Amino acid sequence: MQAYGDRERLDNLFREENNRYILTHPASRENHEKALGPMVEGVPMIWMSKWPGPYPVYVEHAKGAHFTDVDGNMYTDFCLGDTGAMCGHAPDPTVKAVQNQIAKGSTFMLPTEDAIASASLLAERFGLPKWQFTLSATDANRHMLRYSRHVTGRSKIAIHDYCYHGTVDETFAVMDDAGNTVPRRDNVGKPIDLKETTVVIPFNDLEAAERAFATGEVAAMLMEPALTNIGIVLPQPGYLEGMQELCLKYDVIWILDETHTISAGPGGMTRKYNLQPDAVVLGKTIGGGVPVGAFGLTQELAMRIATSTNLESIDIGGVGGTLAGNALSMAAVRATLSEVLTPKAFERMEKLAELWVANVQQVIDEFELPWQVSRIGCRGEYSFRATAPITGREAADADDFELQQYLQLHAINRGILMTPFHNMALMSPATDEEDVAHHHAHFREAVEALYRD
Ligand SMILES: Cc1ncc(COP(=O)(O)O)c(C=O)c1O
């Protein structure tokens, strides 16, 4: 949709930013030209070609809330690897633990003491006693879906309209206008008709959830406690508690994917709202920049799984990964949770996000924009609609790709990196008030250029 009316002005502004980018990023351009030879679209993963501008910024080094590119441009980083670097770049305790472990060997197919410490820290924070580790949140979600189908004997997964849980086949579905499950736009090589695997329900709609669960076909409800990947969509009062009750009533495994909503605090929204999910999924953050994912289970679910799997075939049952639980990621998780992502750090990060939100709101008020800003702990996001969205569909309908690309590129040209394909900002333990003020200045300037008479 087009949230901004003057498309000619938007085109011109974007062109100006593009020219400015080209002038200030010659070394990134040189790298990109070389990269077009050996890599598809000249990027290591295809979605990186979606960054605004003619080619991506090449990073030279990063520390804390900042990084420098190969042209010597310096940036305040609010993208933070879309949560992968929420701890700040290269946090000292994690770097030290990783250096120490890699010198002693990184992967053995055997556990290390760090795994016990890491699992114990997560159990304490999220209130779930049993943990497993993977290499990514995607893997953790995939494994949870398999286990859920396995222990319930049911075939389908329920998800929210416009959710994102990583590259998990069952989740690339949306609802059409008649409420049917259909593949999400441009779903690449879907293995099977999504109707066979998935039921889609709107966020904040308990009646739709109950209708889906009452069919007896649903093994698991996989959800973020607040949507974060289509802009932020917060739960209405009672929604999460209601979902918990429905899952209990229909023996549906309730999986809270807290990969992003861990921004709410050390134990995510699970702990903040005293929720009792059957499973929690994590990833990105907890390794302080080292790839790792995790899922936590209740004692009861862990028992259901243990008593229904066979030792002899446990390695070829569809749950695993040779590098899962490797010594390097376990050392990283232990150091990150105990020394970087501390409860005290979260308090600071949340205060900065409050300030970021207040600054954005000030600009919205000054220019009387029909935009809104929402927050989950240390994560904030503005969207191009007047009120906070209640469903994923409402949030999706407020999207304006060209407007977003302009704001993103304007930010990059002023030394600010925002989460791509979003208007989202994340605070790290290393972010400070000056960084937040830096964003305020860019945002006001970008908006003024759009709305000045
Ligand atoms: C809520 C959520 N779950 C899972 C994932 C997948 O994470 P990864 O790509 O690191 O596997 C993402 C990625 O953005 C996410 O936002």
CSV table of C-alpha atoms and ligand atoms in Angstrom, one decimal:
chain,number,residue,atom,x,y,z
A,1,MET,CA,0.0,0.0,0.0
A,2,GLN,CA,1.0,3.6,-0.2
A,3,ALA,CA,1.0,5.3,3.2
A,4,TYR,CA,2.6,8.4,1.8
A,5,GLY,CA,0.8,10.3,-1.0
A,6,ASP,CA,3.4,12.4,-2.8
A,7,ARG,CA,5.2,9.6,-4.7
A,8,GLU,CA,7.1,12.0,-7.0
A,9,ARG,CA,8.7,13.7,-4.0
A,10,LEU,CA,9.4,10.3,-2.5
A,11,ASP,CA,11.1,9.1,-5.8
A,12,ASN,CA,13.2,12.3,-5.9
A,13,LEU,CA,14.2,12.0,-2.2
A,14,PHE,CA,15.2,8.3,-2.7
A,15,ARG,CA,17.2,9.2,-5.8
A,16,GLU,CA,19.1,11.9,-3.9
A,17,GLU,CA,19.9,9.4,-1.1
A,18,ASN,CA,21.0,6.8,-3.7
A,19,ASN,CA,23.4,9.3,-5.2
A,20,ARG,CA,24.7,10.2,-1.8
A,21,TYR,CA,25.2,6.5,-1.0
A,22,ILE,CA,27.2,5.9,-4.2
A,23,LEU,CA,29.5,8.8,-3.5
A,24,THR,CA,30.2,7.8,0.1
A,25,HIS,CA,30.5,4.0,-0.4
A,26,PRO,CA,33.1,3.4,-3.2
A,27,ALA,CA,34.9,0.6,-1.5
A,28,SER,CA,31.6,-1.3,-0.8
A,29,ARG,CA,30.8,-0.9,-4.5
A,30,GLU,CA,34.2,-2.3,-5.5
A,31,ASN,CA,33.6,-5.3,-3.2
A,32,HIS,CA,30.1,-5.8,-4.7
A,33,GLU,CA,31.5,-5.8,-8.2
A,34,LYS,CA,33.9,-8.6,-7.2
A,35,ALA,CA,31.2,-10.4,-5.3
A,36,LEU,CA,28.9,-10.6,-8.4
A,37,GLY,CA,31.3,-13.3,-9.8
A,38,PRO,CA,31.3,-16.0,-7.1
A,39,MET,CA,28.0,-15.3,-5.4
A,40,VAL,CA,24.3,-15.3,-6.4
A,41,GLU,CA,23.3,-11.6,-6.8
A,42,GLY,CA,26.7,-10.8,-5.2
A,43,VAL,CA,25.6,-11.6,-1.7
A,44,PRO,CA,26.2,-14.6,0.6
A,45,MET,CA,22.5,-15.0,1.2
A,46,ILE,CA,19.9,-13.9,-1.3
A,47,TRP,CA,17.8,-11.7,1.1
A,48,MET,CA,20.8,-9.4,1.6
A,49,SER,CA,20.1,-8.0,-1.9
A,50,LYS,CA,16.9,-6.4,-0.5
A,51,TRP,CA,18.9,-3.8,1.5
A,52,PRO,CA,18.1,-0.3,0.1
A,53,GLY,CA,20.7,1.2,-2.1
A,54,PRO,CA,22.5,-0.2,-5.2
A,55,TYR,CA,24.7,-2.6,-3.2
A,56,PRO,CA,25.1,-3.5,0.5
A,57,VAL,CA,27.4,-1.9,3.0
A,58,TYR,CA,30.5,-4.0,3.6
A,59,VAL,CA,31.4,-4.2,7.3
A,60,GLU,CA,35.1,-3.8,8.3
A,61,HIS,CA,34.8,-4.1,12.1
A,62,ALA,CA,32.2,-3.7,14.9
A,63,LYS,CA,32.3,-3.2,18.7
A,64,GLY,CA,29.4,-2.6,21.1
A,65,ALA,CA,26.6,-0.5,19.4
A,66,HIS,CA,28.8,0.7,16.5
A,67,PHE,CA,30.5,-0.5,13.4
A,68,THR,CA,32.7,0.9,10.6
A,69,ASP,CA,32.4,0.0,7.0
A,70,VAL,CA,35.2,-0.6,4.4
A,71,ASP,CA,35.0,3.1,3.4
A,72,GLY,CA,35.6,4.2,6.9
A,73,ASN,CA,32.0,5.4,7.5
A,74,MET,CA,30.9,4.9,11.1
A,75,TYR,CA,27.4,3.7,12.1
A,76,THR,CA,25.3,3.5,15.2
A,77,ASP,CA,23.7,0.0,14.9
A,78,PHE,CA,20.1,-0.3,15.9
A,79,CYS,CA,19.7,-3.4,13.6
A,80,LEU,CA,22.2,-5.4,15.7
A,81,GLY,CA,22.0,-8.3,13.3
A,82,ASP,CA,18.2,-8.3,13.7
A,83,THR,CA,18.7,-9.5,17.3
A,84,GLY,CA,21.7,-11.8,16.6
A,85,ALA,CA,23.9,-9.0,18.1
A,86,MET,CA,21.4,-7.7,20.6
A,87,CYS,CA,24.2,-8.1,23.2
A,88,GLY,CA,26.2,-5.5,21.3
A,89,HIS,CA,29.0,-6.5,18.9
A,90,ALA,CA,31.9,-8.6,20.2
A,91,PRO,CA,31.0,-8.4,23.9
A,92,ASP,CA,34.2,-8.9,25.9
A,93,PRO,CA,33.1,-11.8,28.1
A,94,THR,CA,31.7,-13.8,25.1
A,95,VAL,CA,34.8,-13.1,23.0
A,96,LYS,CA,37.0,-14.3,25.9
A,97,ALA,CA,35.0,-17.5,26.4
A,98,VAL,CA,35.0,-18.2,22.7
A,99,GLN,CA,38.7,-17.6,22.2
A,100,ASN,CA,39.4,-19.9,25.2
A,101,GLN,CA,37.1,-22.7,23.9
A,102,ILE,CA,38.2,-22.6,20.3
A,103,ALA,CA,41.8,-23.1,21.4
A,104,LYS,CA,40.6,-26.2,23.3
A,105,GLY,CA,38.4,-27.6,20.4
A,106,SER,CA,35.0,-26.5,19.3
A,107,THR,CA,32.9,-29.5,18.4
A,108,PHE,CA,33.1,-33.1,19.7
A,109,MET,CA,29.6,-34.7,19.5
A,110,LEU,CA,30.0,-34.8,23.3
A,111,PRO,CA,28.8,-32.4,26.0
A,112,THR,CA,30.9,-30.0,27.9
A,113,GLU,CA,30.3,-28.5,31.4
A,114,ASP,CA,29.2,-25.2,29.7
A,115,ALA,CA,26.1,-27.0,28.4
A,116,ILE,CA,25.0,-27.7,32.0
A,117,ALA,CA,25.6,-24.1,33.0
A,118,SER,CA,23.8,-22.7,29.9
A,119,ALA,CA,20.8,-25.0,30.3
A,120,SER,CA,20.5,-24.1,34.0
A,121,LEU,CA,20.7,-20.4,33.4
A,122,LEU,CA,17.9,-20.7,30.8
A,123,ALA,CA,15.8,-22.9,33.1
A,124,GLU,CA,16.1,-20.3,35.9
A,125,ARG,CA,15.1,-17.4,33.6
A,126,PHE,CA,12.2,-19.0,31.6
A,127,GLY,CA,10.9,-21.4,34.3
A,128,LEU,CA,11.1,-24.4,32.0
A,129,PRO,CA,13.2,-27.2,33.4
A,130,LYS,CA,14.5,-29.1,30.4
A,131,TRP,CA,16.6,-27.6,27.5
A,132,GLN,CA,18.0,-28.7,24.2
A,133,PHE,CA,20.3,-26.8,21.8
A,134,THR,CA,20.4,-26.3,18.1
A,135,LEU,CA,22.3,-24.0,15.7
A,136,SER,CA,19.4,-21.6,15.0
A,137,ALA,CA,16.0,-20.6,16.1
A,138,THR,CA,14.7,-22.1,12.8
A,139,ASP,CA,16.0,-25.5,13.8
A,140,ALA,CA,14.6,-25.2,17.3
A,141,ASN,CA,11.1,-24.4,15.8
A,142,ARG,CA,11.4,-27.3,13.3
A,143,HIS,CA,12.3,-29.7,16.1
A,144,MET,CA,9.4,-28.5,18.3
A,145,LEU,CA,6.9,-29.0,15.5
A,146,ARG,CA,8.1,-32.6,14.9
A,147,TYR,CA,8.0,-33.4,18.6
A,148,SER,CA,4.5,-31.9,18.8
A,149,ARG,CA,3.1,-34.0,16.0
A,150,HIS,CA,4.9,-37.0,17.4
A,151,VAL,CA,3.5,-36.8,20.9
A,152,THR,CA,-0.1,-35.7,20.0
A,153,GLY,CA,-0.5,-37.9,16.9
A,154,ARG,CA,-2.0,-34.9,15.1
A,155,SER,CA,-1.0,-33.6,11.7
A,156,LYS,CA,-1.5,-29.8,11.8
A,157,ILE,CA,0.3,-26.7,13.2
A,158,ALA,CA,-1.6,-23.5,14.1
A,159,ILE,CA,0.2,-20.2,13.4
A,160,HIS,CA,-0.7,-16.5,13.3
A,161,ASP,CA,-1.5,-14.7,10.1
A,162,TYR,CA,1.8,-12.9,9.0
A,163,CYS,CA,4.0,-14.6,11.5
A,164,TYR,CA,7.6,-15.4,10.9
A,165,HIS,CA,9.5,-18.2,12.6
A,166,GLY,CA,12.5,-18.7,10.4
A,167,THR,CA,12.5,-20.9,7.3
A,168,VAL,CA,10.1,-23.5,8.6
A,169,ASP,CA,7.9,-25.0,5.8
A,170,GLU,CA,4.7,-25.1,7.8
A,171,THR,CA,4.8,-21.5,8.7
A,172,PHE,CA,4.8,-19.9,5.2
A,173,ALA,CA,1.0,-19.5,5.1
A,174,VAL,CA,-1.4,-16.7,5.5
A,175,MET,CA,-5.3,-16.4,5.6
A,176,ASP,CA,-7.2,-15.4,2.5
A,177,ASP,CA,-10.3,-13.1,2.8
A,178,ALA,CA,-12.5,-16.1,3.3
A,179,GLY,CA,-10.3,-17.3,6.2
A,180,ASN,CA,-8.7,-20.2,4.3
A,181,THR,CA,-5.0,-21.2,4.7
A,182,VAL,CA,-3.1,-20.2,1.6
A,183,PRO,CA,0.6,-20.1,0.8
A,184,ARG,CA,2.3,-16.8,1.6
A,185,ARG,CA,3.2,-14.7,-1.4
A,186,ASP,CA,6.3,-16.0,-3.3
A,187,ASN,CA,6.6,-19.1,-1.2
A,188,VAL,CA,9.7,-20.7,-2.8
A,189,GLY,CA,9.2,-24.4,-3.8
A,190,LYS,CA,6.7,-25.3,-1.1
A,191,PRO,CA,6.9,-29.0,-0.5
A,192,ILE,CA,3.2,-29.6,0.0
A,193,ASP,CA,-0.1,-27.7,-0.1
A,194,LEU,CA,-0.1,-25.6,3.1
A,195,LYS,CA,-3.7,-26.5,3.8
A,196,GLU,CA,-2.4,-30.0,4.6
A,197,THR,CA,0.0,-28.9,7.3
A,198,THR,CA,-1.2,-25.6,8.7
A,199,VAL,CA,-4.1,-23.6,10.1
A,200,VAL,CA,-3.7,-19.9,10.2
A,201,ILE,CA,-5.5,-17.7,12.7
A,202,PRO,CA,-5.5,-13.9,13.2
A,203,PHE,CA,-3.5,-12.6,16.1
A,204,ASN,CA,-5.6,-11.6,19.1
A,205,ASP,CA,-8.5,-13.8,18.0
A,206,LEU,CA,-9.3,-16.5,20.6
A,207,GLU,CA,-12.5,-17.6,18.9
A,208,ALA,CA,-10.6,-18.4,15.7
A,209,ALA,CA,-8.1,-20.3,17.8
A,210,GLU,CA,-10.8,-22.3,19.5
A,211,ARG,CA,-12.5,-23.2,16.2
A,212,ALA,CA,-9.1,-24.4,14.9
A,213,PHE,CA,-8.3,-26.5,18.0
A,214,ALA,CA,-11.8,-28.0,18.2
A,215,THR,CA,-11.2,-29.8,14.9
A,216,GLY,CA,-8.9,-32.2,16.8
A,217,GLU,CA,-6.3,-31.8,14.1
A,218,VAL,CA,-3.9,-29.3,15.7
A,219,ALA,CA,-0.7,-30.6,17.3
A,220,ALA,CA,0.8,-27.3,18.3
A,221,MET,CA,0.2,-23.6,18.4
A,222,LEU,CA,3.5,-22.0,17.4
A,223,MET,CA,3.5,-18.3,18.1
A,224,GLU,CA,5.4,-15.2,19.2
A,225,PRO,CA,3.8,-13.7,22.3
A,226,ALA,CA,3.8,-10.4,20.3
A,227,LEU,CA,4.3,-10.4,16.6
A,228,THR,CA,7.6,-8.8,15.7
A,229,ASN,CA,8.2,-9.6,12.1
A,230,ILE,CA,5.4,-7.6,10.5
A,231,GLY,CA,6.0,-4.7,12.7
A,232,ILE,CA,5.1,-5.0,16.3
A,233,VAL,CA,1.7,-6.3,17.1
A,234,LEU,CA,1.1,-6.5,20.9
A,235,PRO,CA,-1.3,-9.0,22.6
A,236,GLN,CA,-4.6,-7.5,23.8
A,237,PRO,CA,-5.2,-7.9,27.5
A,238,GLY,CA,-6.2,-11.6,28.2
A,239,TYR,CA,-5.1,-12.9,24.8
A,240,LEU,CA,-2.0,-14.8,26.0
A,241,GLU,CA,-3.8,-16.2,29.1
A,242,GLY,CA,-6.7,-17.2,26.9
A,243,MET,CA,-4.5,-19.0,24.5
A,244,GLN,CA,-2.8,-20.8,27.4
A,245,GLU,CA,-6.2,-22.0,28.6
A,246,LEU,CA,-7.3,-23.1,25.1
A,247,CYS,CA,-4.1,-25.1,24.5
A,248,LEU,CA,-4.6,-26.8,27.9
A,249,LYS,CA,-8.2,-27.6,27.1
A,250,TYR,CA,-7.5,-29.1,23.7
A,251,ASP,CA,-4.1,-30.7,24.5
A,252,VAL,CA,-2.4,-28.5,21.9
A,253,ILE,CA,1.3,-28.0,22.6
A,254,TRP,CA,1.8,-24.3,23.3
A,255,ILE,CA,5.1,-23.2,21.8
A,256,LEU,CA,6.2,-19.6,22.5
A,257,ASP,CA,8.9,-18.5,20.1
A,258,GLU,CA,10.8,-15.8,22.1
A,259,THR,CA,13.6,-15.4,19.6
A,260,HIS,CA,12.7,-11.7,19.3
A,261,THR,CA,10.5,-11.1,22.3
A,262,ILE,CA,13.4,-11.9,24.6
A,263,SER,CA,13.7,-8.1,24.2
A,264,ALA,CA,11.0,-7.9,27.0
A,265,GLY,CA,13.5,-9.0,29.7
A,266,PRO,CA,15.8,-11.8,30.8
A,267,GLY,CA,13.0,-14.4,30.8
A,268,GLY,CA,11.2,-12.8,27.8
A,269,MET,CA,7.4,-12.3,27.8
A,270,THR,CA,7.1,-15.8,29.3
A,271,ARG,CA,8.5,-14.6,32.6
A,272,LYS,CA,7.3,-11.0,32.4
A,273,TYR,CA,3.6,-12.2,32.2
A,274,ASN,CA,4.1,-15.3,34.2
A,275,LEU,CA,3.0,-17.6,31.3
A,276,GLN,CA,3.2,-21.4,31.4
A,277,PRO,CA,4.0,-22.5,27.8
A,278,ASP,CA,4.8,-26.2,27.1
A,279,ALA,CA,7.9,-25.0,25.2
A,280,VAL,CA,9.9,-21.9,24.6
A,281,VAL,CA,12.1,-21.3,21.5
A,282,LEU,CA,15.2,-19.1,21.5
A,283,GLY,CA,18.0,-18.2,19.1
A,284,LYS,CA,20.1,-15.4,17.8
A,285,THR,CA,20.8,-13.4,21.0
A,286,ILE,CA,21.8,-16.0,23.5
A,287,GLY,CA,25.2,-16.8,21.9
A,288,GLY,CA,26.3,-13.1,22.0
A,289,GLY,CA,26.9,-13.4,18.2
A,290,VAL,CA,27.8,-17.1,18.0
A,291,PRO,CA,25.2,-19.1,16.1
A,292,VAL,CA,23.0,-21.1,18.5
A,293,GLY,CA,19.3,-21.9,19.1
A,294,ALA,CA,17.5,-23.5,22.0
A,295,PHE,CA,14.2,-24.9,23.1
A,296,GLY,CA,13.0,-25.4,26.7
A,297,LEU,CA,10.3,-28.0,27.7
A,298,THR,CA,8.2,-28.6,30.7
A,299,GLN,CA,9.0,-31.8,32.7
A,300,GLU,CA,5.8,-33.3,31.4
A,301,LEU,CA,6.5,-32.7,27.7
A,302,ALA,CA,10.1,-33.8,28.1
A,303,MET,CA,8.7,-37.1,29.6
A,304,ARG,CA,6.1,-37.5,26.8
A,305,ILE,CA,9.0,-37.2,24.3
A,306,ALA,CA,11.4,-39.4,26.1
A,307,THR,CA,8.8,-42.2,26.5
A,308,SER,CA,7.8,-42.2,22.8
A,309,THR,CA,11.3,-42.2,21.1
A,310,ASN,CA,13.7,-45.0,20.6
A,311,LEU,CA,17.4,-44.9,21.6
A,312,GLU,CA,18.4,-47.0,18.6
A,313,SER,CA,17.0,-44.6,16.1
A,314,ILE,CA,17.2,-41.3,18.0
A,315,ASP,CA,19.9,-40.0,15.6
A,316,ILE,CA,17.9,-40.5,12.4
A,317,GLY,CA,14.4,-39.5,13.6
A,318,GLY,CA,14.4,-36.0,12.2
A,319,VAL,CA,15.6,-34.1,15.2
A,320,GLY,CA,19.3,-33.3,15.6
A,321,GLY,CA,22.2,-31.7,13.7
A,322,THR,CA,25.8,-32.8,14.1
A,323,LEU,CA,26.9,-29.3,15.3
A,324,ALA,CA,24.0,-28.9,17.7
A,325,GLY,CA,25.1,-28.3,21.3
A,326,ASN,CA,28.7,-27.8,20.2
A,327,ALA,CA,31.3,-26.7,22.8
A,328,LEU,CA,31.9,-23.3,21.2
A,329,SER,CA,28.3,-22.2,21.2
A,330,MET,CA,27.8,-23.6,24.8
A,331,ALA,CA,30.8,-21.5,26.0
A,332,ALA,CA,29.3,-18.5,24.3
A,333,VAL,CA,25.8,-19.0,25.8
A,334,ARG,CA,27.2,-19.4,29.3
A,335,ALA,CA,29.3,-16.3,29.1
A,336,THR,CA,26.6,-14.2,27.4
A,337,LEU,CA,23.8,-15.0,29.8
A,338,SER,CA,25.9,-14.7,32.9
A,339,GLU,CA,27.9,-11.7,32.1
A,340,VAL,CA,26.4,-9.7,29.2
A,341,LEU,CA,22.6,-10.2,29.0
A,342,THR,CA,22.1,-9.6,32.7
A,343,PRO,CA,18.9,-8.4,34.4
A,344,LYS,CA,20.7,-5.1,35.0
A,345,ALA,CA,21.6,-4.7,31.4
A,346,PHE,CA,18.0,-5.3,30.4
A,347,GLU,CA,16.9,-2.4,32.7
A,348,ARG,CA,19.2,0.0,31.0
A,349,MET,CA,18.3,-1.2,27.5
A,350,GLU,CA,14.6,-0.8,28.2
A,351,LYS,CA,15.0,2.8,29.5
A,352,LEU,CA,16.8,3.6,26.2
A,353,ALA,CA,14.0,2.1,24.2
A,354,GLU,CA,11.5,4.3,26.1
A,355,LEU,CA,13.6,7.3,25.2
A,356,TRP,CA,13.8,6.2,21.5
A,357,VAL,CA,10.0,5.7,21.4
A,358,ALA,CA,9.4,9.2,23.1
A,359,ASN,CA,11.6,10.8,20.4
A,360,VAL,CA,9.8,9.1,17.6
A,361,GLN,CA,6.5,10.1,19.1
A,362,GLN,CA,7.7,13.7,19.3
A,363,VAL,CA,8.3,13.8,15.6
A,364,ILE,CA,5.0,12.1,14.8
A,365,ASP,CA,3.3,14.8,16.9
A,366,GLU,CA,5.2,17.6,15.5
A,367,PHE,CA,4.4,16.7,11.9
A,368,GLU,CA,0.9,15.3,12.8
A,369,LEU,CA,1.8,12.0,11.0
A,370,PRO,CA,-0.8,9.3,10.9
A,371,TRP,CA,1.9,6.9,12.3
A,372,GLN,CA,2.3,5.1,15.6
A,373,VAL,CA,5.2,3.6,17.6
A,374,SER,CA,5.2,0.4,19.7
A,375,ARG,CA,7.7,-1.2,22.0
A,376,ILE,CA,8.6,-4.6,23.5
A,377,GLY,CA,11.2,-4.0,26.2
A,378,CYS,CA,14.3,-2.9,24.5
A,379,ARG,CA,12.8,-3.1,20.9
A,380,GLY,CA,10.8,-0.3,19.3
A,381,GLU,CA,9.2,0.1,16.0
A,382,TYR,CA,7.1,2.7,14.2
A,383,SER,CA,4.5,1.9,11.5
A,384,PHE,CA,2.6,3.9,8.9
A,385,ARG,CA,-0.8,3.7,10.6
A,386,ALA,CA,-2.5,5.9,13.2
A,387,THR,CA,-3.2,3.3,15.8
A,388,ALA,CA,-1.4,0.2,17.0
A,389,PRO,CA,-2.3,-2.8,14.9
A,390,ILE,CA,-4.3,-5.7,16.5
A,391,THR,CA,-3.7,-8.3,13.8
A,392,GLY,CA,-0.8,-9.2,11.5
A,393,ARG,CA,-3.0,-8.4,8.5
A,394,GLU,CA,-3.6,-4.8,9.8
A,395,ALA,CA,0.1,-4.4,10.2
A,396,ALA,CA,0.8,-5.8,6.7
A,397,ASP,CA,-1.7,-3.5,5.2
A,398,ALA,CA,0.1,-0.5,6.6
A,399,ASP,CA,3.4,-1.4,4.9
A,400,ASP,CA,4.8,1.0,2.3
A,401,PHE,CA,7.9,-0.5,0.7
A,402,GLU,CA,9.3,2.6,-1.0
A,403,LEU,CA,8.7,4.8,2.0
A,404,GLN,CA,10.5,2.3,4.2
A,405,GLN,CA,13.4,2.0,1.7
A,406,TYR,CA,13.8,5.8,1.7
A,407,LEU,CA,13.8,6.0,5.5
A,408,GLN,CA,16.3,3.2,5.7
A,409,LEU,CA,18.7,4.6,3.1
A,410,HIS,CA,18.4,8.1,4.7
A,411,ALA,CA,19.4,6.5,8.0
A,412,ILE,CA,22.4,4.6,6.4
A,413,ASN,CA,23.6,7.9,4.9
A,414,ARG,CA,23.5,9.5,8.3
A,415,GLY,CA,25.4,6.7,9.9
A,416,ILE,CA,22.5,4.7,11.3
A,417,LEU,CA,21.6,1.1,10.6
A,418,MET,CA,18.0,0.1,11.2
A,419,THR,CA,16.6,-3.4,11.0
A,420,PRO,CA,16.1,-4.0,7.3
A,421,PHE,CA,12.5,-4.4,5.9
A,422,HIS,CA,11.2,-2.8,9.1
A,423,ASN,CA,11.2,0.5,11.0
A,424,MET,CA,12.6,-1.3,14.0
A,425,ALA,CA,15.3,-0.3,16.5
A,426,LEU,CA,16.9,-2.5,19.1
A,427,MET,CA,19.0,-1.3,22.1
A,428,SER,CA,22.1,-3.3,23.3
A,429,PRO,CA,23.9,-3.1,26.6
A,430,ALA,CA,26.4,-0.9,24.9
A,431,THR,CA,23.9,1.6,23.4
A,432,ASP,CA,23.7,5.0,25.0
A,433,GLU,CA,21.7,8.2,25.0
A,434,GLU,CA,23.9,9.8,22.4
A,435,ASP,CA,23.1,6.9,20.0
A,436,VAL,CA,19.4,7.4,20.6
A,437,ALA,CA,19.7,11.2,20.0
A,438,HIS,CA,21.6,10.3,16.7
A,439,HIS,CA,18.5,8.4,15.5
A,440,HIS,CA,16.2,11.2,16.6
A,441,ALA,CA,18.1,13.7,14.4
A,442,HIS,CA,18.0,11.5,11.3
A,443,PHE,CA,14.3,10.6,11.8
A,444,ARG,CA,13.3,14.3,12.2
A,445,GLU,CA,15.3,15.3,9.1
A,446,ALA,CA,13.9,12.4,7.0
A,447,VAL,CA,10.4,13.2,8.0
A,448,GLU,CA,10.9,17.0,7.5
A,449,ALA,CA,12.1,16.3,3.9
A,450,LEU,CA,8.9,14.3,3.3
A,451,TYR,CA,6.4,16.8,4.7
A,452,ARG,CA,8.0,20.3,4.5
A,453,ASP,CA,5.9,22.6,2.3
B,1,LIG,C1,10.4,-15.0,15.9
B,1,LIG,C2,11.5,-15.7,15.1
B,1,LIG,N1,11.7,-17.0,15.2
B,1,LIG,C3,12.7,-17.6,14.5
B,1,LIG,C4,13.5,-16.9,13.6
B,1,LIG,C5,14.6,-17.6,12.9
B,1,LIG,O1,15.8,-17.3,13.3
B,1,LIG,P1,17.1,-17.8,12.5
B,1,LIG,O2,17.0,-17.2,11.1
B,1,LIG,O3,18.2,-17.3,13.3
B,1,LIG,O4,17.0,-19.3,12.5
B,1,LIG,C6,13.3,-15.6,13.5
B,1,LIG,C7,14.1,-14.8,12.5
B,1,LIG,O5,14.0,-13.6,12.3
B,1,LIG,C8,12.3,-14.9,14.2
B,1,LIG,O6,12.1,-13.6,14.1
